[in-house]
Tab-separated table of C-alpha atoms in Angstrom:
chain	number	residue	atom	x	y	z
A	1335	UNK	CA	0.000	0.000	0.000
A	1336	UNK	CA	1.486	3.538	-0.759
A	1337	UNK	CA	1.570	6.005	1.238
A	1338	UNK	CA	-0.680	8.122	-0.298
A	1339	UNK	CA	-3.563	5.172	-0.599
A	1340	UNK	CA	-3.083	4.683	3.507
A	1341	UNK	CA	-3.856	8.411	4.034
A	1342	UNK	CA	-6.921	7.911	1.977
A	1343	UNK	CA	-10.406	8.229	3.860
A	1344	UNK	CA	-11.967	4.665	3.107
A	1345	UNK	CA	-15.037	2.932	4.180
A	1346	UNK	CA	-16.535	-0.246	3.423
A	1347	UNK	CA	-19.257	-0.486	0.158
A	1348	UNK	CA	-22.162	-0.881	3.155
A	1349	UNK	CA	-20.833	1.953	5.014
A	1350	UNK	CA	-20.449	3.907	1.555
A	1351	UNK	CA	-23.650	3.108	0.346
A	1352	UNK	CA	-25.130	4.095	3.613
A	1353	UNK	CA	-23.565	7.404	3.652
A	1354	UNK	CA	-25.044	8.663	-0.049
A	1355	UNK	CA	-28.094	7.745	1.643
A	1356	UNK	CA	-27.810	9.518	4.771
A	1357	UNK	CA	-26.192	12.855	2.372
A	1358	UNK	CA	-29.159	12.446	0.154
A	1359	UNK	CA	-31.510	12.207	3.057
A	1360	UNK	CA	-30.306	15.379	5.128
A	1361	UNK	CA	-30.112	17.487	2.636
A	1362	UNK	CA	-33.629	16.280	1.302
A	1363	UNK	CA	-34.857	17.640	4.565
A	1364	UNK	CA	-32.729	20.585	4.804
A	1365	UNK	CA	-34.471	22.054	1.918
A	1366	UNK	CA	-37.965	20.880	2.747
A	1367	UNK	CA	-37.512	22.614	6.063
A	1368	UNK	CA	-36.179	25.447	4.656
A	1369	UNK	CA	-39.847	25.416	2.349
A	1370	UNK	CA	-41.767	24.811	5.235
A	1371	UNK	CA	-40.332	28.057	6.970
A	1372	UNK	CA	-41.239	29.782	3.581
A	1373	UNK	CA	-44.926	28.559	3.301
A	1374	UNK	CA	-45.417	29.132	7.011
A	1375	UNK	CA	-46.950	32.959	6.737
A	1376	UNK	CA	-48.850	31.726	3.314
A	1377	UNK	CA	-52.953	31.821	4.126
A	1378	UNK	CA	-54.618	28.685	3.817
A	1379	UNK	CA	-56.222	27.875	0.261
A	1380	UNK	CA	-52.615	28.986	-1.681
A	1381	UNK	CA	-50.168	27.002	0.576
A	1382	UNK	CA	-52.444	23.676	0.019
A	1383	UNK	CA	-51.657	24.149	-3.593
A	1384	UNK	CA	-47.988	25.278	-3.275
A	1385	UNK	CA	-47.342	22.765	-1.252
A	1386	UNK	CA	-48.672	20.154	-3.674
A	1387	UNK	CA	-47.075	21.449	-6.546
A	1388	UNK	CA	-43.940	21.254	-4.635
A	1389	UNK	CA	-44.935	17.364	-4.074
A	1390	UNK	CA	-45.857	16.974	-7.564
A	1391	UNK	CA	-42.522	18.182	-8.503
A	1392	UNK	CA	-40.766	16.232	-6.478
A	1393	UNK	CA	-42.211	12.834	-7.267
A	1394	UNK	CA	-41.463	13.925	-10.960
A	1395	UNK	CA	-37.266	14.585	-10.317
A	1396	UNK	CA	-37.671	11.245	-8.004
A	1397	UNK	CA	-39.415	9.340	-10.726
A	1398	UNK	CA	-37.479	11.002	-13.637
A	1399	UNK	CA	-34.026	11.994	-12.233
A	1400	UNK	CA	-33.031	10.923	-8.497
A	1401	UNK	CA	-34.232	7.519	-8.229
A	1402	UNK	CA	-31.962	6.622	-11.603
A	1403	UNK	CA	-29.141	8.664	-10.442
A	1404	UNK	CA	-29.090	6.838	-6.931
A	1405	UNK	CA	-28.972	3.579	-8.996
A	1406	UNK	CA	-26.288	4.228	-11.051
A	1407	UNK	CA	-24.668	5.236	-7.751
A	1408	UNK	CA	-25.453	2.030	-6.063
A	1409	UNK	CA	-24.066	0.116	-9.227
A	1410	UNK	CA	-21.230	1.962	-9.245
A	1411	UNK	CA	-20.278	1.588	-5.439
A	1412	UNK	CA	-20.690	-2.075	-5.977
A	1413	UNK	CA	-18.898	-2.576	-9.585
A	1414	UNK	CA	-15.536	-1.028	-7.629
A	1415	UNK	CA	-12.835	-3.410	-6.997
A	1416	UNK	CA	-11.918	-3.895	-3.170
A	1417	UNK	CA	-13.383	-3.975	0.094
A	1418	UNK	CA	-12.253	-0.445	1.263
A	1419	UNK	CA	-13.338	2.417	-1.169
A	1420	UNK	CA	-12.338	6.436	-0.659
A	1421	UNK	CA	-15.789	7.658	1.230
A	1422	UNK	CA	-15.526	10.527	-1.503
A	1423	UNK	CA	-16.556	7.796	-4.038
A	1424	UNK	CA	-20.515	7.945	-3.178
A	1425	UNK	CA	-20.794	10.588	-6.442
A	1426	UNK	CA	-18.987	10.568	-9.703
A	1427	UNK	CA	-16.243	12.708	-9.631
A	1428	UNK	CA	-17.697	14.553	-12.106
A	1429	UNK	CA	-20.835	15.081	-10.108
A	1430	UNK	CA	-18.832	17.249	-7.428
A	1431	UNK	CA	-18.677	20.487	-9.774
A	1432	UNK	CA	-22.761	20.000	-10.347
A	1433	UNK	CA	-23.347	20.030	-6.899
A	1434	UNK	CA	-20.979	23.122	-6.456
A	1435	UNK	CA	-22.941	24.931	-9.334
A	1436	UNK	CA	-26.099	24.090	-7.396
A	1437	UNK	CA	-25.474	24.928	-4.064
A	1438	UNK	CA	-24.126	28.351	-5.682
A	1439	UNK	CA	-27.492	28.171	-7.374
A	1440	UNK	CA	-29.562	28.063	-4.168
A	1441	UNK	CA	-27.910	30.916	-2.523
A	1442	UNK	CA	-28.495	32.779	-5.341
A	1443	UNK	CA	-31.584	32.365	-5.661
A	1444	UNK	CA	-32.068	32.499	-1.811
A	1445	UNK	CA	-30.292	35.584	-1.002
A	1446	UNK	CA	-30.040	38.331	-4.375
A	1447	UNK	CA	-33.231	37.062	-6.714
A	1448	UNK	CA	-36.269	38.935	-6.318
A	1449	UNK	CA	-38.357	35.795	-6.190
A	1450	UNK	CA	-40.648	35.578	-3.320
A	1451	UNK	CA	-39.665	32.926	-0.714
A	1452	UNK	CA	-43.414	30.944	-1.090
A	1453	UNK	CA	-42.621	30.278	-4.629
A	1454	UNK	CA	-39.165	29.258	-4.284
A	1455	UNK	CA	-40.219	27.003	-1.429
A	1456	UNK	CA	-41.946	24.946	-4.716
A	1457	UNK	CA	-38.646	24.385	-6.494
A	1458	UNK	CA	-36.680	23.728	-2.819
A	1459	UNK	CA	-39.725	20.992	-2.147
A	1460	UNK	CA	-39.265	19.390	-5.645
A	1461	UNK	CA	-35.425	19.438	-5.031
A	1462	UNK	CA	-35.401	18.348	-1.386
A	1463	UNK	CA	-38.603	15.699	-1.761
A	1464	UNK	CA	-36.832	14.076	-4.535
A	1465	UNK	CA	-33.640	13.943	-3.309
A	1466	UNK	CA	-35.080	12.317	0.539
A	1467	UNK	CA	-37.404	10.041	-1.860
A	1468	UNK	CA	-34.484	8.959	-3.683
A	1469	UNK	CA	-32.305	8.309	-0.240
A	1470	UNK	CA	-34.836	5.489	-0.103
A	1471	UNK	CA	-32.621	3.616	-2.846
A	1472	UNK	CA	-29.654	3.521	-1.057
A	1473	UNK	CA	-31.585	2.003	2.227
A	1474	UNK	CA	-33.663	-0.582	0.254
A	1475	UNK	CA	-30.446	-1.764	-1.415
A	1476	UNK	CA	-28.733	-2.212	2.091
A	1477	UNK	CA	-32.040	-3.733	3.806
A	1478	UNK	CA	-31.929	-6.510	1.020
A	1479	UNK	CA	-30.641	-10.115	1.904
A	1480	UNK	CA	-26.917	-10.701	1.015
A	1481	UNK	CA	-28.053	-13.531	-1.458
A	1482	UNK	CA	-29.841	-10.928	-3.864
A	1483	UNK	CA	-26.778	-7.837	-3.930
């Protein structure tokens, strides 16, 4: 082992495959919460139907996006040779700039658009639901018997 592999951060595929999940899961709520803050001061008959088409949303990007994304993640985790894996390796490298250009996208949005908080709290429920709906992939996959991974 070099040294540069033993100063590597490593976890086990389980452990690996648990933490996407628990990532994916935390900031699912993270947004949601920050959308239920939003909708909060929004009278009654509007925030029924923000908040569903924040739910509609979000079991779109879970049916459409997430859910396949956490897949390919799961198959990925598992194709990779060896027991002990960087714990960086839950995303495609390539996926780390995406994530930076949407976290930079949130704030923005967040902090110097002029778009009402209710309305983004639609987009951060789509986000957030779909991502904590698509968690649920990683878990299922761990909660299955040995035999069938």
């Amino acid at each position: 082992m070099s040294r540069l592999e033993h100063l590597t951060p490593a976890a086990s595929k389980p452990w690996l495959i648990a933490s996407a999940g628990i990532m994916w899961s935390g900031v699912g709520l993270m947004l949601c919460s920050l959308a239920y803050g939003w909708l909060l001061p929004v009278a009654f008959p509007q925030v029924l139907w923000m908040a569903f088409a924040g739910i509609l949303l979000a079991s779109t990007i879970y049916h459409f996006g997430f859910s396949k994304l956490a897949e390919k993640n799961i198959q990925r985790i598992t194709d990779i040779a060896g027991d002990k894996i960087c714990i960086f390796a839950f995303q495609e490298w390539t996926s780390y700039p995406i994530v930076a250009v949407m976290i930079g996208l949130g704030i923005s949005l967040r902090n110097f658009l002029p778009i009402p908080k209710p309305y983004l709290a639609i987009l951060y429920i789509g986000i957030g639901g779909g991502l904590f709906l698509s968690s649920m992939c990683y878990y299922k996959y761990l909660l299955r018997p040995n035999q069938q991974r």
